[in-house]
Short mmCIF file of C-alpha atoms in Angstrom, two decimals:
data_model
loop_
_atom_site.label_atom_id
_atom_site.label_comp_id
_atom_site.label_asym_id
_atom_site.label_seq_id
_atom_site.Cartn_x
_atom_site.Cartn_y
_atom_site.Cartn_z
CA MET E 235 76.85 64.26 104.93
CA SER E 236 76.71 67.22 104.10
CA LEU E 237 75.15 68.79 100.65
CA GLU E 238 78.52 69.97 99.87
CA LEU E 239 80.02 66.93 99.92
CA ILE E 240 77.25 65.41 98.37
CA LEU E 241 78.13 67.77 95.50
CA PHE E 242 81.90 66.89 95.69
CA LEU E 243 81.00 63.27 94.82
CA ALA E 244 78.55 64.10 92.43
CA MET E 245 80.47 65.92 90.18
CA VAL E 246 84.31 63.33 90.57
CA ALA E 247 81.65 60.33 90.31
CA VAL E 248 80.73 62.22 86.32
CA PHE E 249 83.50 63.70 85.70
CA MET E 250 85.01 59.30 86.44
CA ILE E 251 82.31 57.65 84.27
CA ALA E 252 82.70 60.49 81.83
CA CYS E 253 86.02 60.44 80.54
CA PHE E 254 87.10 56.96 81.84
CA ALA E 255 83.93 54.91 80.71
CA ALA E 256 82.73 56.93 78.01
CA LYS E 257 85.82 58.39 76.94
CA LEU E 258 84.71 62.11 76.42
CA PRO E 259 87.03 64.09 76.29
CA VAL E 260 88.33 65.50 79.27
CA SER E 261 86.60 68.63 78.57
CA ILE E 262 83.66 67.21 78.04
CA ALA E 263 83.85 65.23 81.58
CA MET E 264 84.37 68.64 83.40
CA VAL E 265 81.48 70.59 81.53
CA LEU E 266 78.63 67.40 82.24
CA SER E 267 79.89 67.07 86.41
CA SER E 268 79.33 71.12 86.43
CA ILE E 269 75.66 71.13 84.29
CA THR E 270 75.33 67.57 87.53
CA ALA E 271 76.25 69.88 90.91
CA THR E 272 73.45 72.84 89.28
CA LEU E 273 71.14 70.54 89.05
CA ILE E 274 71.40 68.87 92.45
CA ALA E 275 71.69 71.87 93.95
CA GLY E 276 68.67 72.94 91.87
CA LYS E 277 70.03 75.80 90.29
CA GLY E 278 68.93 74.06 86.71
CA ILE E 279 71.20 74.88 84.14
CA PRO E 280 72.56 78.87 84.83
CA VAL E 281 73.93 79.91 81.31
CA ARG E 282 75.75 83.00 82.61
CA HIS E 283 77.63 81.10 85.10
CA LEU E 284 78.55 77.88 82.66
CA ILE E 285 79.48 81.08 80.47
CA GLU E 286 80.91 83.05 82.70
CA GLY E 287 83.39 79.43 83.92
CA THR E 288 84.04 79.19 79.85
CA PHE E 289 85.81 82.62 79.44
CA GLY E 290 87.50 82.37 82.99
CA TYR E 291 90.74 81.71 82.02
CA ILE E 292 91.15 83.00 78.91
CA ASP E 293 94.43 85.46 78.14
CA THR E 294 96.09 82.17 79.48
CA ILE E 295 94.28 80.28 76.10
CA LEU E 296 95.92 83.03 74.06
CA VAL E 297 98.76 82.88 75.54
CA ILE E 298 98.70 78.82 74.80
CA ALA E 299 97.22 79.50 71.50
CA THR E 300 100.15 82.01 70.05
CA ALA E 301 103.19 80.30 71.39
CA MET E 302 102.16 76.22 70.38
CA ILE E 303 102.70 79.59 67.17
CA PHE E 304 105.35 80.80 68.02
CA MET E 305 107.01 77.01 69.04
CA LYS E 306 106.12 75.01 65.16
CA VAL E 307 107.19 77.56 63.56
CA ILE E 308 110.69 78.06 65.18
CA GLN E 309 110.23 73.99 64.68
CA GLU E 310 108.75 73.78 61.21
CA ILE E 311 112.09 76.91 60.51
CA GLY E 312 114.64 74.60 61.02
CA THR E 313 115.37 76.32 64.52
CA LEU E 314 115.75 73.51 67.12
CA ASN E 315 116.84 71.03 65.25
CA ALA E 316 119.75 72.71 65.04
CA LEU E 317 120.07 74.13 67.96
CA SER E 318 120.19 70.53 69.37
CA ALA E 319 123.16 70.49 66.85
CA SER E 320 124.83 73.02 67.65
CA ILE E 321 125.25 71.47 70.92
CA ILE E 322 126.43 68.00 69.95
CA ARG E 323 129.14 68.80 67.80
CA LYS E 324 130.21 71.32 70.84
CA PHE E 325 130.00 69.10 74.13
CA HIS E 326 130.06 66.18 72.98
CA LYS E 327 133.99 65.49 74.55
CA THR E 328 131.74 66.67 78.19
CA PRO E 329 128.80 64.49 78.11
CA TRP E 330 127.39 65.55 82.22
CA LEU E 331 126.73 68.86 80.58
CA LEU E 332 125.36 67.89 77.11
CA LEU E 333 123.10 65.79 78.97
CA VAL E 334 121.27 69.62 80.40
CA LEU E 335 121.84 71.32 77.63
CA LEU E 336 119.32 68.69 75.77
CA MET E 337 117.30 68.46 78.42
CA PHE E 338 116.70 72.46 78.54
CA ILE E 339 116.14 71.61 75.08
CA SER E 340 113.51 69.63 75.90
CA MET E 341 111.79 71.80 78.74
CA PHE E 342 111.45 75.34 76.56
CA PRO E 343 108.28 74.54 74.46
CA GLY E 344 106.73 74.44 77.61
CA MET E 345 108.46 76.95 79.56
CA ILE E 346 106.28 79.03 76.15
CA THR E 347 103.65 77.27 76.13
CA GLY E 348 102.89 76.59 79.62
CA SER E 349 101.80 72.43 78.47
CA SER E 350 103.94 69.50 78.30
CA THR E 351 102.69 67.31 75.80
CA ALA E 352 103.28 70.12 73.23
CA SER E 353 107.22 69.68 74.91
CA VAL E 354 107.51 66.47 73.90
CA LEU E 355 105.35 66.25 70.73
CA THR E 356 108.00 68.67 69.10
CA ALA E 357 111.26 69.48 71.83
CA GLY E 358 111.40 66.20 72.85
CA SER E 359 110.51 64.77 69.12
CA ILE E 360 113.65 65.89 68.71
CA VAL E 361 116.25 65.43 71.56
CA ALA E 362 114.98 61.07 71.61
CA PRO E 363 117.35 60.25 68.13
CA ILE E 364 120.36 62.27 69.80
CA LEU E 365 119.48 60.57 72.99
CA MET E 366 119.34 57.11 72.40
CA LEU E 367 121.97 58.31 69.45
CA ILE E 368 125.04 58.76 72.14
CA GLY E 369 123.85 55.22 74.48
CA ILE E 370 121.23 56.45 77.00
CA PRO E 371 118.76 52.89 76.92
CA MET E 372 114.66 53.43 74.73
CA VAL E 373 112.80 53.82 78.33
CA GLU E 374 115.22 56.30 80.18
CA THR E 375 114.97 58.52 76.93
CA ALA E 376 111.40 59.36 77.10
CA THR E 377 111.08 58.94 80.90
CA ILE E 378 113.93 62.25 79.79
CA ILE E 379 111.54 63.48 77.82
CA ALA E 380 108.52 63.35 79.86
CA LEU E 381 109.97 64.87 82.71
CA GLY E 382 111.72 67.75 80.62
CA GLY E 383 108.43 68.24 79.38
CA ILE E 384 106.81 68.31 82.99
CA LEU E 385 109.81 71.05 84.26
CA GLY E 386 109.18 72.83 81.05
CA MET E 387 104.77 73.40 82.05
CA ILE E 388 106.11 74.46 85.04
CA ALA E 389 109.08 76.83 84.80
CA PRO E 390 109.15 80.23 82.98
CA PRO E 391 107.81 82.24 81.99
CA VAL E 392 105.02 80.66 81.10
CA ASN E 393 103.22 78.31 84.33
CA VAL E 394 99.77 77.64 83.35
CA PRO E 395 99.40 75.47 87.00
CA ALA E 396 100.13 78.82 88.86
CA MET E 397 97.81 81.07 86.84
CA ILE E 398 95.17 79.03 87.28
CA ILE E 399 96.53 78.94 91.87
CA GLY E 400 96.92 82.55 91.80
CA GLY E 401 93.36 83.18 90.16
CA GLY E 402 91.37 81.26 92.72
CA ILE E 403 92.53 83.81 95.15
CA ASP E 404 92.85 86.39 92.88
CA MET E 405 96.49 86.57 92.79
CA PRO E 406 98.42 88.29 89.99
CA TYR E 407 100.94 85.93 87.41
CA VAL E 408 103.93 88.32 89.19
CA GLY E 409 106.92 87.34 90.43
CA PHE E 410 107.15 83.43 90.40
CA THR E 411 110.09 83.84 87.39
CA ILE E 412 113.22 82.65 90.61
CA PRO E 413 110.82 80.27 92.78
CA LEU E 414 110.10 78.47 89.69
CA LEU E 415 113.28 78.45 88.35
CA LEU E 416 114.59 77.98 91.83
CA LEU E 417 112.03 75.57 91.33
CA THR E 418 113.00 73.32 88.37
CA VAL E 419 116.41 73.50 87.32
CA PRO E 420 117.95 71.65 90.16
CA VAL E 421 115.41 68.51 89.87
CA ALA E 422 115.67 69.21 85.39
CA ILE E 423 119.63 68.52 86.54
CA PHE E 424 119.56 65.61 88.71
CA SER E 425 116.56 64.45 86.84
CA VAL E 426 118.42 64.31 83.76
CA LEU E 427 121.96 62.93 84.62
CA TYR E 428 120.45 60.91 87.58
CA LEU E 429 118.90 59.30 84.71
CA GLY E 430 121.32 58.95 81.70
CA LEU E 431 124.22 59.85 83.47
CA LYS E 432 125.98 55.90 83.73
CA HIS E 433 125.06 55.82 79.48
CA VAL E 434 126.75 58.61 78.55
CA ASN E 435 130.62 57.84 80.00
CA LYS E 436 132.25 58.81 76.40
CA ILE E 437 130.33 59.92 73.32
CA ASP E 438 132.29 58.80 70.37
CA TYR E 439 131.10 61.84 67.75
CA SER E 440 132.84 60.56 64.80
CA GLU E 441 130.57 57.40 64.62
CA ILE E 442 127.64 59.48 65.52
CA LYS E 443 127.99 62.53 63.77
CA ASN E 444 126.94 61.40 59.86
CA GLU E 445 123.18 60.50 61.98
CA ILE E 446 122.89 64.28 62.85
CA ASP E 447 122.11 66.49 60.82
CA PHE E 448 123.44 70.27 60.44
CA THR E 449 122.02 71.20 57.38
CA ALA E 450 120.16 73.85 59.09
CA ILE E 451 122.81 75.14 61.00
CA ASP E 452 125.10 75.45 57.85
CA GLU E 453 122.90 77.09 55.16
CA TYR E 454 120.85 79.48 58.51
CA GLY E 455 123.72 80.06 60.99
CA MET E 456 122.86 82.36 63.54
CA LYS E 457 119.83 84.15 62.03
CA LEU E 458 117.51 80.75 63.20
CA TYR E 459 117.65 81.11 66.96
CA ILE E 460 116.93 85.39 65.23
CA PRO E 461 112.40 85.02 66.20
CA ILE E 462 114.31 83.46 69.86
CA ILE E 463 116.26 86.73 70.78
CA ILE E 464 113.35 89.02 69.75
CA ALA E 465 110.61 86.27 72.12
CA MET E 466 112.81 86.81 75.00
CA PHE E 467 114.10 90.25 74.75
CA LEU E 468 110.38 91.30 74.16
CA MET E 469 109.20 89.27 76.69
CA THR E 470 112.10 90.94 79.42
CA MET E 471 111.26 95.28 78.19
CA ASP E 472 107.36 94.42 79.84
CA LYS E 473 108.92 93.52 82.56
CA VAL E 474 111.43 95.74 82.87
CA ALA E 475 109.49 98.66 80.43
CA PRO E 476 106.01 97.83 80.97
CA SER E 477 105.04 101.84 79.60
CA LEU E 478 106.54 101.27 76.64
CA PHE E 479 106.60 97.25 75.85
CA GLY E 480 103.30 96.59 77.52
CA LEU E 481 102.64 94.05 74.66
CA GLY E 482 101.85 91.64 76.28
CA MET E 483 102.03 87.78 75.58
CA PRO E 484 99.86 86.64 73.21
CA LEU E 485 101.29 89.93 71.24
CA ILE E 486 104.45 88.36 71.46
CA PHE E 487 105.20 85.50 70.92
CA ILE E 488 103.41 86.36 67.08
CA LEU E 489 105.63 88.86 66.57
CA SER E 490 109.04 86.41 66.99
CA ALA E 491 106.87 83.97 65.35
CA ILE E 492 106.39 86.38 62.51
CA SER E 493 109.96 87.09 62.26
CA GLY E 494 111.06 83.47 62.08
CA LEU E 495 109.29 84.05 57.86
CA PHE E 496 113.07 85.72 57.59
CA CYS E 497 114.57 84.13 59.14
CA GLY E 498 115.71 80.01 58.10
CA LYS E 499 113.64 77.12 56.21
CA LYS E 500 110.43 78.37 53.46
CA ILE E 501 106.98 77.98 55.60
CA ASN E 502 103.67 78.65 54.71
CA PHE E 503 102.58 80.72 57.71
CA PHE E 504 98.12 80.07 57.70
CA LYS E 505 99.06 76.56 57.55
CA VAL E 506 101.79 76.37 59.97
CA SER E 507 99.40 78.43 62.51
CA LYS E 508 96.45 75.69 61.85
CA GLU E 509 98.16 73.04 62.59
CA ALA E 510 99.82 74.95 65.75
CA VAL E 511 96.13 75.82 67.18
CA ASN E 512 94.57 72.27 66.17
CA GLN E 513 97.13 71.40 68.10
CA THR E 514 96.34 73.15 71.96
CA LEU E 515 92.55 72.33 71.46
CA PRO E 516 92.64 69.37 73.45
CA VAL E 517 94.76 71.93 76.28
CA MET E 518 92.38 75.42 75.46
CA GLY E 519 89.41 72.90 75.93
CA ILE E 520 90.70 71.96 78.80
CA LEU E 521 91.25 74.86 80.39
CA MET E 522 87.56 76.34 79.07
CA GLY E 523 86.42 72.80 81.35
CA VAL E 524 88.13 73.90 83.94
CA GLY E 525 87.30 77.50 84.71
CA MET E 526 82.70 76.27 83.98
CA PHE E 527 83.61 73.15 87.31
CA ILE E 528 85.67 76.44 89.53
CA GLN E 529 82.59 78.73 88.31
CA VAL E 530 79.77 75.10 89.50
CA MET E 531 82.11 74.31 93.05
CA THR E 532 81.79 78.77 93.71
CA LEU E 533 78.57 78.42 93.30
CA THR E 534 77.47 76.41 94.93
CA GLY E 535 79.53 76.38 97.98
CA VAL E 536 81.11 73.32 97.10
CA ARG E 537 84.31 75.39 97.13
CA GLY E 538 84.44 76.77 100.85
CA TYR E 539 83.80 73.23 101.73
CA ILE E 540 87.22 71.89 100.57
CA VAL E 541 89.38 75.05 101.58
CA VAL E 542 87.41 74.92 105.20
CA SER E 543 87.53 70.43 105.61
CA SER E 544 91.71 71.63 103.87
CA LEU E 545 91.94 74.57 107.18
CA SER E 546 90.52 71.76 109.37
CA LEU E 547 92.75 69.01 108.48
CA PRO E 548 96.34 68.68 111.48
CA PRO E 549 99.36 70.50 110.71
CA SER E 550 101.70 67.56 111.18
CA LEU E 551 98.95 65.07 108.04
CA ILE E 552 97.99 69.10 105.67
CA TYR E 553 101.53 68.05 103.39
CA VAL E 554 101.18 64.28 103.49
CA ALA E 555 97.63 64.77 102.91
CA MET E 556 99.00 67.57 100.11
CA ALA E 557 101.35 64.95 98.49
CA ILE E 558 99.75 62.78 97.87
CA THR E 559 95.76 63.79 96.15
CA ILE E 560 97.28 66.61 94.62
CA PRO E 561 99.30 64.16 92.40
CA LEU E 562 96.39 61.89 92.21
CA PHE E 563 93.67 64.00 91.12
CA GLY E 564 96.18 65.20 88.25
CA ALA E 565 94.85 62.01 87.20
CA VAL E 566 92.20 64.03 85.59
CA SER E 567 93.73 66.56 84.77
CA SER E 568 97.26 69.08 86.14
CA PHE E 569 95.06 71.64 85.13
CA GLY E 570 92.22 70.56 86.98
CA ALA E 571 93.66 69.56 90.22
CA ALA E 572 95.69 72.72 90.43
CA SER E 573 92.03 74.36 90.06
CA VAL E 574 90.21 71.99 92.43
CA LEU E 575 93.19 70.96 95.34
CA GLY E 576 95.62 73.83 94.56
CA VAL E 577 93.61 76.66 95.69
CA PRO E 578 92.32 74.77 98.72
CA PHE E 579 95.92 74.19 99.44
CA LEU E 580 97.40 77.87 99.07
CA MET E 581 95.42 79.23 101.38
CA VAL E 582 96.56 76.44 103.95
CA PHE E 583 99.70 78.20 103.82
CA LEU E 584 98.70 81.64 104.37
CA SER E 585 100.67 82.95 106.62
CA GLN E 586 103.55 81.28 103.79
CA ASN E 587 105.35 82.65 101.33
CA GLN E 588 101.64 82.68 98.41
CA ILE E 589 104.22 83.44 95.30
CA ILE E 590 106.57 80.49 96.64
CA THR E 591 104.19 78.47 97.55
CA GLY E 592 101.78 78.20 94.80
CA SER E 593 105.36 77.65 92.63
CA ALA E 594 105.87 74.91 94.26
CA ILE E 595 101.43 73.32 94.50
CA SER E 596 101.79 73.89 90.70
CA PHE E 597 105.05 71.22 90.27
CA ILE E 598 102.97 69.06 92.99
CA ALA E 599 100.00 69.55 90.10
CA SER E 600 102.33 68.70 86.96
CA LEU E 601 103.29 65.17 88.54
CA GLY E 602 99.39 64.64 87.29
CA ASP E 603 100.75 64.17 83.95
CA LEU E 604 103.26 61.52 84.64
CA MET E 605 99.40 59.83 86.37
CA PRO E 606 97.57 57.19 84.81
CA PRO E 607 95.08 56.58 83.27
CA THR E 608 95.56 59.52 81.41
CA ALA E 609 99.58 60.25 82.60
CA LEU E 610 99.27 62.21 79.21
CA ALA E 611 103.60 63.47 79.33
CA GLY E 612 104.17 59.68 79.90
CA ILE E 613 101.95 58.20 76.82
CA PHE E 614 103.44 61.09 74.27
CA ALA E 615 107.16 59.98 75.58
CA ALA E 616 106.69 56.25 74.99
CA GLN E 617 105.38 56.88 71.79
CA VAL E 618 108.16 59.70 69.99
CA VAL E 619 110.69 56.79 70.87
CA GLY E 620 108.73 53.42 69.84
CA MET E 621 107.74 51.94 72.79
CA LYS E 622 103.72 50.64 72.78
CA ASP E 623 103.38 50.35 77.11
CA TYR E 624 103.66 53.37 78.51
CA THR E 625 104.11 51.69 82.06
CA PRO E 626 108.48 51.24 82.52
CA VAL E 627 108.57 55.27 81.91
CA LEU E 628 106.07 55.77 84.81
CA ARG E 629 108.61 53.27 87.10
CA LYS E 630 112.00 55.07 85.77
CA ALA E 631 109.94 58.93 86.50
CA ALA E 632 108.79 57.77 90.11
CA VAL E 633 112.23 58.74 91.90
CA PRO E 634 112.32 62.13 90.16
CA ALA E 635 108.86 62.66 91.17
CA VAL E 636 109.29 61.60 95.15
CA VAL E 637 111.90 64.81 94.69
CA ILE E 638 109.73 67.13 92.96
CA ILE E 639 107.01 65.87 96.15
CA ILE E 640 110.43 66.93 98.51
CA TYR E 641 111.00 69.87 97.15
CA SER E 642 108.41 71.63 96.52
CA ILE E 643 107.09 70.53 100.39
CA VAL E 644 110.64 71.35 101.26
CA MET E 645 110.07 75.23 99.55
CA ILE E 646 106.43 75.83 101.09
CA ILE E 647 107.88 74.90 104.55
CA PHE E 648 110.73 77.91 103.71
CA SER E 649 108.84 80.73 101.04
CA ASN E 650 109.34 82.67 103.95
CA GLN E 651 112.81 83.26 104.82
CA LEU E 652 114.10 82.39 100.91
CA GLY E 653 110.96 85.20 99.93
CA SER E 654 112.79 88.07 102.39
CA ILE E 655 115.81 86.79 100.08
CA ILE E 656 114.52 86.98 96.68
CA TYR E 657 111.72 89.59 97.66
#
């Protein structure tokens, strides 16, 4: 048995013990497993490498923190609630379209923050009561908002797993928008219609309108949407005219959040910002732990060992291995799965279009947020609707999860042909 394999097994073992037996946070478990590897490899505790790794994803951390501030602001001023209420008012006669639009709302925070948990806890808590009000059972509702969080996490503009995978091979996070939309939008439409359409063939608006809060949209009107419009405009101009609008995502989110102070309910910006950053600390901690984990894997040769081992797999088994190992490792963390396994698998497919392949691998990695025992999206979605056990949510999500894996693999296989059309 090679030293690199021993180191990798030791890292995984220490992580599992720290995370599941000692009940330590994922980020702390990654730090302990990283230090274990450096000690076994005879490198002591290399402080410089540990610190460098911790700051490896500082750009992503800044994006997540500022995006969550933006999301918290538009939630508190009433934008998300108004959006849901206006959609119900306008589209209650076409249930299938109503469901699709509510799914996109549940995805929106994940698209902005890159966190499925943030999506479930913000938009999910607003959309879930509406879904149950129009007749969708509790389990299906929880499953829809859990999948909405996962799909939002992968959809553009912020896809943290794709950023991690790209960072592993020094590929900039550029050109991912169209592939990520092609991956997530069809699956989002299928998932919500598969789970909810049979329960809402006809919606009696007269019975449910009194249960929906229309106060924000009636009082403030279109002003509530100004922060979102500003954010979308600045993001677009940042791509179209970077020399004039090269603000960067963190500054765009902060400016858009500040604009929200003049568009709806009065809020305490500093209090809301503090709550938002506090909610994102676990995610930011995981990213810092992942950075350290990857730095140590590179330092000790474990990362190269995994890459070489992946390359040695027979072609027929590569897809099977990817479909099984990435989601299973994602039970630890979808970000961890993207870094530890996503990067080697992307290197296996160097002959394919790297942007589309990286996007598809990040989509598979996102399923880690549905894998027990962590299953963050499933657990929080169950809590939002009032369920004590989250396992029924995971069972209901099985078919969409299989669709995600198969669809992602098909996108990888035809990535070169698709890339020639897109780029």
